[in-house]
Short mmCIF file of C-alpha atoms in Angstrom, two decimals:
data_model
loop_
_atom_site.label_atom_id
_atom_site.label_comp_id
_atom_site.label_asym_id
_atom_site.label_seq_id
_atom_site.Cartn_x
_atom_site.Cartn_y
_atom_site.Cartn_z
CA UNK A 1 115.11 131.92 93.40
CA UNK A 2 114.77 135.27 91.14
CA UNK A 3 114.16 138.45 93.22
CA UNK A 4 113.35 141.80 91.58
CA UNK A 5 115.13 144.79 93.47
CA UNK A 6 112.99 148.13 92.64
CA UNK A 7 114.65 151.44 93.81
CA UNK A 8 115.14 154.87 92.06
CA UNK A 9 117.35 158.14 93.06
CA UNK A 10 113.73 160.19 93.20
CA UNK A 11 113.71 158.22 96.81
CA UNK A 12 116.22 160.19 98.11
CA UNK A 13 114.83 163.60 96.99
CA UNK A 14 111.90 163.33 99.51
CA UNK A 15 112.90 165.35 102.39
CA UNK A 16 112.05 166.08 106.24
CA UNK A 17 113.30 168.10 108.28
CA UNK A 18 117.39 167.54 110.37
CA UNK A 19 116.54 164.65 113.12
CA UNK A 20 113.32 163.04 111.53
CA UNK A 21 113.61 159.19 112.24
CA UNK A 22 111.99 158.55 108.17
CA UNK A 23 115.25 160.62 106.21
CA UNK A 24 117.27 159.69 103.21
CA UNK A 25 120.05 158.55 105.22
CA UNK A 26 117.20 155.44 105.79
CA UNK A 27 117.51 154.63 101.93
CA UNK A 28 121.54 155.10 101.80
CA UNK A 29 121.38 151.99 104.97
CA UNK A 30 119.12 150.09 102.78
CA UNK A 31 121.40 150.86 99.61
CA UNK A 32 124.78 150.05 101.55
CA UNK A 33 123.45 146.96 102.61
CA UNK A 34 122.29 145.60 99.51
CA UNK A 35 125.77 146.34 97.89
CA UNK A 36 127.23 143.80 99.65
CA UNK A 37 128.31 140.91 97.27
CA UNK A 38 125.74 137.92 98.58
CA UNK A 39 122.91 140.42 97.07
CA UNK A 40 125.17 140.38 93.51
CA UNK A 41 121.94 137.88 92.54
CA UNK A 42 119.36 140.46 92.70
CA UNK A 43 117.76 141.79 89.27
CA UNK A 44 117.90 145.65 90.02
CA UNK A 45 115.62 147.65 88.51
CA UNK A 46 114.50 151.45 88.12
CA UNK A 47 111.28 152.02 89.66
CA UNK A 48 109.00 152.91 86.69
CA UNK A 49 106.59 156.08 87.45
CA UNK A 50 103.19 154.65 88.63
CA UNK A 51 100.01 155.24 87.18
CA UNK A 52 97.77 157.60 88.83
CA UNK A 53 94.88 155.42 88.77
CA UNK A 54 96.62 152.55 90.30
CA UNK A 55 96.51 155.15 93.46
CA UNK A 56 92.23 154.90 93.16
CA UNK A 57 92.75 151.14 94.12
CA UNK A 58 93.03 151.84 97.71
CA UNK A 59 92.17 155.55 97.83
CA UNK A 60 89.25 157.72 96.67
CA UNK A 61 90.30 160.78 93.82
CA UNK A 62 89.78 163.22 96.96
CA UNK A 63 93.22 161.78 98.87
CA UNK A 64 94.90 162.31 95.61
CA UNK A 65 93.93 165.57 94.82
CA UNK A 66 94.54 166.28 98.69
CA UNK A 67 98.00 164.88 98.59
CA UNK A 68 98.97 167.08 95.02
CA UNK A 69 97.61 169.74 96.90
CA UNK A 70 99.79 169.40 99.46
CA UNK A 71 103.66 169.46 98.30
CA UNK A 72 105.29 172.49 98.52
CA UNK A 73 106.95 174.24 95.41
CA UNK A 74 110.14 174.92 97.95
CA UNK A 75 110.66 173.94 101.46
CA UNK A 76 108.80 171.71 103.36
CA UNK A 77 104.80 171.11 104.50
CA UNK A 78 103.65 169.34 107.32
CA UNK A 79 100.69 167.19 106.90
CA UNK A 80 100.57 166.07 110.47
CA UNK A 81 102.96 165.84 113.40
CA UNK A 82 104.93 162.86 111.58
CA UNK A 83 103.94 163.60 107.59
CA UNK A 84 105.99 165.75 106.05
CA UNK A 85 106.06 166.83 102.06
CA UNK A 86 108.92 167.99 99.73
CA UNK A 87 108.99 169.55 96.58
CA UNK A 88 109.87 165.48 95.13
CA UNK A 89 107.17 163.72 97.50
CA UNK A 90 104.85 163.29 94.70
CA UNK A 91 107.41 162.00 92.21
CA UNK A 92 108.76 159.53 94.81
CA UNK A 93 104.97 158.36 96.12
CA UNK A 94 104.29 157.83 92.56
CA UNK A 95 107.69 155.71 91.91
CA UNK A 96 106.73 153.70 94.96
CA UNK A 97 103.53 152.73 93.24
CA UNK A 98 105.30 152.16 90.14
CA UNK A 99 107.77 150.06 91.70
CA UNK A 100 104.93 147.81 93.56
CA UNK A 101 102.77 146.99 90.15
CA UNK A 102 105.82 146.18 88.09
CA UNK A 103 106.63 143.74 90.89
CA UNK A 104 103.02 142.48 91.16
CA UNK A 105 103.14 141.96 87.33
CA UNK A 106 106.85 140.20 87.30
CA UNK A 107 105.89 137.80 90.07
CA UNK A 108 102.39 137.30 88.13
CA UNK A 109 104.29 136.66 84.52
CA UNK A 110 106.93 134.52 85.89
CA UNK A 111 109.41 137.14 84.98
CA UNK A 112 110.83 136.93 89.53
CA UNK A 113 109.95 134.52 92.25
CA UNK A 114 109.57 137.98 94.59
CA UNK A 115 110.49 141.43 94.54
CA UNK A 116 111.95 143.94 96.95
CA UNK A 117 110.59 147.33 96.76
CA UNK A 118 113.51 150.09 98.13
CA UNK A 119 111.49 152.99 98.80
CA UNK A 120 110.51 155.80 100.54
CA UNK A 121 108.32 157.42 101.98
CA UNK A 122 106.76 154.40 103.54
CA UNK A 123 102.86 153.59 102.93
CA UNK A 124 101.28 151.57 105.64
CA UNK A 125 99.89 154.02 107.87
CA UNK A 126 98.14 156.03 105.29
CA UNK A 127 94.51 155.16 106.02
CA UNK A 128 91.94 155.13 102.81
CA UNK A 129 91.20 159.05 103.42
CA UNK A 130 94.09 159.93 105.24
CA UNK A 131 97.52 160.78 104.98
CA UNK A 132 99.32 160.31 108.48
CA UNK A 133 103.13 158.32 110.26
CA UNK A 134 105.21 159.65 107.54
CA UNK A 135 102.74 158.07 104.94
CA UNK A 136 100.79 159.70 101.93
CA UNK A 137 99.76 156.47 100.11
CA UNK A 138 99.64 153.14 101.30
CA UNK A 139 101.74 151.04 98.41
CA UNK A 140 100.95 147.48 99.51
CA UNK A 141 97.29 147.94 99.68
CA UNK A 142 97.45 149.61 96.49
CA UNK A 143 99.86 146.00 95.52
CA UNK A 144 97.17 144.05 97.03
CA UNK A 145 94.10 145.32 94.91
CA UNK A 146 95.96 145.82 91.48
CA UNK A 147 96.98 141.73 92.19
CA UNK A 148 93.47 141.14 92.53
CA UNK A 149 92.54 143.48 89.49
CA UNK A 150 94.64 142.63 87.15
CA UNK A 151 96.28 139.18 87.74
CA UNK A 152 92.77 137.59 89.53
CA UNK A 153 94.43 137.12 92.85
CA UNK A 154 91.28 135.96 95.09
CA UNK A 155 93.07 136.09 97.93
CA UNK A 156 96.10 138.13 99.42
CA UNK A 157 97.95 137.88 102.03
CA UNK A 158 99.86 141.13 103.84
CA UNK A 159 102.60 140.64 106.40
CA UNK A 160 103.83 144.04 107.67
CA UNK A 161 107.16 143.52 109.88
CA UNK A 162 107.09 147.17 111.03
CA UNK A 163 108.13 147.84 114.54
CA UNK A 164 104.69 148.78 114.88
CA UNK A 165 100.87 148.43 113.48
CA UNK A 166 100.24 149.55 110.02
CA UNK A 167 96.75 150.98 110.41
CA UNK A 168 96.55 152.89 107.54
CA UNK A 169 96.33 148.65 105.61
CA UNK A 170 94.14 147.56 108.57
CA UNK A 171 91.59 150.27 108.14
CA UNK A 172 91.66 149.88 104.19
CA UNK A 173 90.93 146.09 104.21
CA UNK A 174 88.87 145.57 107.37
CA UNK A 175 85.87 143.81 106.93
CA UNK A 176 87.64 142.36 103.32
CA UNK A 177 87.89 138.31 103.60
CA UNK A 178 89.77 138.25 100.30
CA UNK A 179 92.90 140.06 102.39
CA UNK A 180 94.73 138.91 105.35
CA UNK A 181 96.40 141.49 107.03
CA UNK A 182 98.78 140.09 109.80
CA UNK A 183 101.17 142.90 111.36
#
């Protein structure tokens, strides 16, 4: 079995503040782990920058414009209580995408049986309209529709494993027979 492994350094250049539970150190575990020699199989990968109007799959221009809006030239900006945006937070949300299409498009070609996206900030709580837990787009829904877009997927199929609900995909696809969402 061929499995894609997307990461990218920009990951670690999104940053919150000492003692958040969604840090770097998160994607440094991740990394560590994956170094271990019974990954050696994996195809790694760069991230490639995602398009912008990938985002416009699951989101409406607005949330985009709201989330460029929103990261700070220096320091750090809270969104909400949990949200938090870095001078790199765009460049990292917009890897994440990237990173989710070209693994879309290699499972669609044939090119990888799966693919792993390494990233940060997460994505499954940000709602349609809303940025919110840490989240400022939600990648898989936006992996969901571009399947359907571009490859003809009729049907998908989400599983989130989170420790807890990803509303943000729930209240994109409710009411949407061609997605299962099962968290």
């Amino acid at each position: 079995m061929t499995t894609q492994l997307y990461s990218h350094p920009i990951f670690l250049e999104h940053l919150t503040p000492p003692g958040h539970p969604e840090r770097p150190d998160r994607m440094r575990a991740v990394e560590k782990a994956l170094a271990e020699p019974k990954f050696d199989a994996l195809i790694r990968l760069d991230a490639p920058r995602g398009r912008e109007e990938n985002v416009f799959l699951a989101h409406p221009e607005s949330h985009m414009a709201f989330v460029a809006s929103a990261i700070p030239e220096t320091g750090m900006r809270r969104i909400d209580e949990d949200t938090i945006a870095s001078p790199q937070t765009f460049e990292a949300v917009m890897h994440a995408i990237g990173a989710v299409t070209a693994g879309v498009d290699a499972v669609f070609r044939g090119e990888a049986d799966n693919a792993f996206i390494a990233s940060r900030p997460p994505g499954h709580h940000a709602e349609r309209e809303t940025a919110m837990g840490f989240c400022f787009f939600n990648h898989i829904a936006i992996a969901a529709r571009y399947a359907q877009e571009k490859h003809g997927a009729e049907r998908v199929a989400i599983v989130d494993w989170d420790v807890h609900h990803g509303n943000g995909t729930q209240d994109i696809f409710w009411g949407d027979t061609s997605v299962l969402y099962a968290s």
